[in-house]
Amino acid sequence: MTGNLPRGQTTQNVTYFIVDRNTKAIVSQVTLPDASNHFNGVEIRLKVARLSGAYDIGTFQSNGEFKPAEFLAVRSDLDTPPSGGAGARGA
């Protein structure tokens, strides 16, 4: 998860949920300040039980609607090609 928090005085902590776009299942969560004057860049590595190709990060409104956070993003390891050369290795 990467992004930039809004600049300003921290007034509360916000729980953001990471949702699998395909299944709509919550796969992880992270709590961050709503703003910060001291730092604003965030980068956190999260483990999830099942890899997916696409995730969203955001909060749930009081009516249950999921609202993506425009200033945060989640990248799956499936988005990055494996390092160390191409092709499978034989035993």
PDB file of C-alpha atoms in Angstrom:
ATOM      1  CA  MET A   1       0.000   0.000   0.000  1.00  0.00           C
ATOM      2  CA  THR A   2       1.379   3.403  -0.930  1.00  0.00           C
ATOM      3  CA  GLY A   3       0.170   6.947  -0.972  1.00  0.00           C
ATOM      4  CA  ASN A   4       0.301  10.390   0.568  1.00  0.00           C
ATOM      5  CA  LEU A   5      -1.783  11.395   3.554  1.00  0.00           C
ATOM      6  CA  PRO A   6      -3.425  14.798   3.482  1.00  0.00           C
ATOM      7  CA  ARG A   7      -1.346  17.517   5.166  1.00  0.00           C
ATOM      8  CA  GLY A   8      -2.770  18.970   8.347  1.00  0.00           C
ATOM      9  CA  GLN A   9      -3.378  18.370  12.025  1.00  0.00           C
ATOM     10  CA  THR A  10      -4.180  14.773  12.938  1.00  0.00           C
ATOM     11  CA  THR A  11      -7.693  14.688  14.399  1.00  0.00           C
ATOM     12  CA  GLN A  12      -8.463  10.958  14.308  1.00  0.00           C
ATOM     13  CA  ASN A  13      -7.318   7.556  13.118  1.00  0.00           C
ATOM     14  CA  VAL A  14      -9.078   6.034  10.127  1.00  0.00           C
ATOM     15  CA  THR A  15      -9.352   2.322   9.355  1.00  0.00           C
ATOM     16  CA  TYR A  16      -8.937   1.610   5.648  1.00  0.00           C
ATOM     17  CA  PHE A  17     -10.058  -1.718   4.228  1.00  0.00           C
ATOM     18  CA  ILE A  18      -8.312  -3.507   1.370  1.00  0.00           C
ATOM     19  CA  VAL A  19     -10.925  -5.163  -0.852  1.00  0.00           C
ATOM     20  CA  ASP A  20     -10.394  -7.738  -3.603  1.00  0.00           C
ATOM     21  CA  ARG A  21     -11.975  -6.161  -6.702  1.00  0.00           C
ATOM     22  CA  ASN A  22     -13.019  -9.533  -8.126  1.00  0.00           C
ATOM     23  CA  THR A  23     -14.700 -11.075  -5.078  1.00  0.00           C
ATOM     24  CA  LYS A  24     -15.500  -7.858  -3.138  1.00  0.00           C
ATOM     25  CA  ALA A  25     -14.077  -9.589  -0.035  1.00  0.00           C
ATOM     26  CA  ILE A  26     -12.158  -7.642   2.614  1.00  0.00           C
ATOM     27  CA  VAL A  27      -8.645  -9.111   2.618  1.00  0.00           C
ATOM     28  CA  SER A  28      -6.845  -6.774   5.026  1.00  0.00           C
ATOM     29  CA  GLN A  29      -7.078  -3.494   6.872  1.00  0.00           C
ATOM     30  CA  VAL A  30      -4.754  -0.742   8.044  1.00  0.00           C
ATOM     31  CA  THR A  31      -5.276   2.182  10.435  1.00  0.00           C
ATOM     32  CA  LEU A  32      -3.704   5.537   9.565  1.00  0.00           C
ATOM     33  CA  PRO A  33      -4.054   9.119  10.801  1.00  0.00           C
ATOM     34  CA  ASP A  34      -6.524  11.250   8.851  1.00  0.00           C
ATOM     35  CA  ALA A  35      -3.784  13.855   8.184  1.00  0.00           C
ATOM     36  CA  SER A  36      -0.263  14.696   9.261  1.00  0.00           C
ATOM     37  CA  ASN A  37       1.977  17.748   9.529  1.00  0.00           C
ATOM     38  CA  HIS A  38       5.072  15.615  10.257  1.00  0.00           C
ATOM     39  CA  PHE A  39       4.983  13.166   7.358  1.00  0.00           C
ATOM     40  CA  ASN A  40       2.589  12.387   4.587  1.00  0.00           C
ATOM     41  CA  GLY A  41       4.141   9.597   2.495  1.00  0.00           C
ATOM     42  CA  VAL A  42       3.156   6.065   3.468  1.00  0.00           C
ATOM     43  CA  GLU A  43       4.328   2.693   2.197  1.00  0.00           C
ATOM     44  CA  ILE A  44       3.272  -0.478   3.970  1.00  0.00           C
ATOM     45  CA  ARG A  45       3.685  -4.083   2.857  1.00  0.00           C
ATOM     46  CA  LEU A  46       0.597  -6.113   3.729  1.00  0.00           C
ATOM     47  CA  LYS A  47       0.079  -9.860   3.578  1.00  0.00           C
ATOM     48  CA  VAL A  48      -3.247 -11.229   2.453  1.00  0.00           C
ATOM     49  CA  ALA A  49      -4.537 -14.783   2.586  1.00  0.00           C
ATOM     50  CA  ARG A  50      -5.227 -15.019  -1.154  1.00  0.00           C
ATOM     51  CA  LEU A  51      -3.473 -13.126  -3.924  1.00  0.00           C
ATOM     52  CA  SER A  52      -5.565 -11.242  -6.396  1.00  0.00           C
ATOM     53  CA  GLY A  53      -4.726  -9.204  -9.434  1.00  0.00           C
ATOM     54  CA  ALA A  54      -6.533  -6.086  -8.261  1.00  0.00           C
ATOM     55  CA  TYR A  55      -7.320  -4.440  -4.951  1.00  0.00           C
ATOM     56  CA  ASP A  56      -9.035  -1.259  -3.802  1.00  0.00           C
ATOM     57  CA  ILE A  57      -8.403   0.559  -0.522  1.00  0.00           C
ATOM     58  CA  GLY A  58     -10.951   2.765   1.173  1.00  0.00           C
ATOM     59  CA  THR A  59     -13.543   3.172   3.888  1.00  0.00           C
ATOM     60  CA  PHE A  60     -17.161   2.175   4.316  1.00  0.00           C
ATOM     61  CA  GLN A  61     -19.768   4.929   4.591  1.00  0.00           C
ATOM     62  CA  SER A  62     -22.538   4.786   7.210  1.00  0.00           C
ATOM     63  CA  ASN A  63     -24.875   3.320   4.547  1.00  0.00           C
ATOM     64  CA  GLY A  64     -22.404   0.459   3.904  1.00  0.00           C
ATOM     65  CA  GLU A  65     -21.175   1.817   0.570  1.00  0.00           C
ATOM     66  CA  PHE A  66     -17.436   1.353  -0.070  1.00  0.00           C
ATOM     67  CA  LYS A  67     -15.620   4.606  -0.874  1.00  0.00           C
ATOM     68  CA  PRO A  68     -12.122   4.237  -2.380  1.00  0.00           C
ATOM     69  CA  ALA A  69      -9.415   6.478  -0.909  1.00  0.00           C
ATOM     70  CA  GLU A  70      -8.173   8.654  -3.770  1.00  0.00           C
ATOM     71  CA  PHE A  71      -4.783   9.256  -2.143  1.00  0.00           C
ATOM     72  CA  LEU A  72      -3.917   5.589  -1.387  1.00  0.00           C
ATOM     73  CA  ALA A  73      -3.233   2.649  -3.718  1.00  0.00           C
ATOM     74  CA  VAL A  74      -2.609  -1.078  -3.346  1.00  0.00           C
ATOM     75  CA  ARG A  75      -0.356  -3.002  -5.700  1.00  0.00           C
ATOM     76  CA  SER A  76      -0.393  -6.773  -5.878  1.00  0.00           C
ATOM     77  CA  ASP A  77       2.778  -8.819  -6.319  1.00  0.00           C
ATOM     78  CA  LEU A  78       0.927 -10.246  -9.320  1.00  0.00           C
ATOM     79  CA  ASP A  79       1.399  -6.804 -10.949  1.00  0.00           C
ATOM     80  CA  THR A  80       5.202  -7.224 -10.950  1.00  0.00           C
ATOM     81  CA  PRO A  81       7.115  -9.738 -13.029  1.00  0.00           C
ATOM     82  CA  PRO A  82       9.231 -12.184 -11.005  1.00  0.00           C
ATOM     83  CA  SER A  83      12.880 -11.272 -10.585  1.00  0.00           C
ATOM     84  CA  GLY A  84      15.813 -13.485 -11.409  1.00  0.00           C
ATOM     85  CA  GLY A  85      15.252 -14.257 -15.068  1.00  0.00           C
ATOM     86  CA  ALA A  86      12.464 -15.699 -17.152  1.00  0.00           C
ATOM     87  CA  GLY A  87      11.274 -19.254 -17.442  1.00  0.00           C
ATOM     88  CA  ALA A  88      10.775 -22.123 -15.058  1.00  0.00           C
ATOM     89  CA  ARG A  89      13.639 -23.987 -13.446  1.00  0.00           C
ATOM     90  CA  GLY A  90      13.805 -27.750 -13.686  1.00  0.00           C
ATOM     91  CA  ALA A  91      14.797 -30.062 -10.838  1.00  0.00           C
TER      92      ALA A  91
END
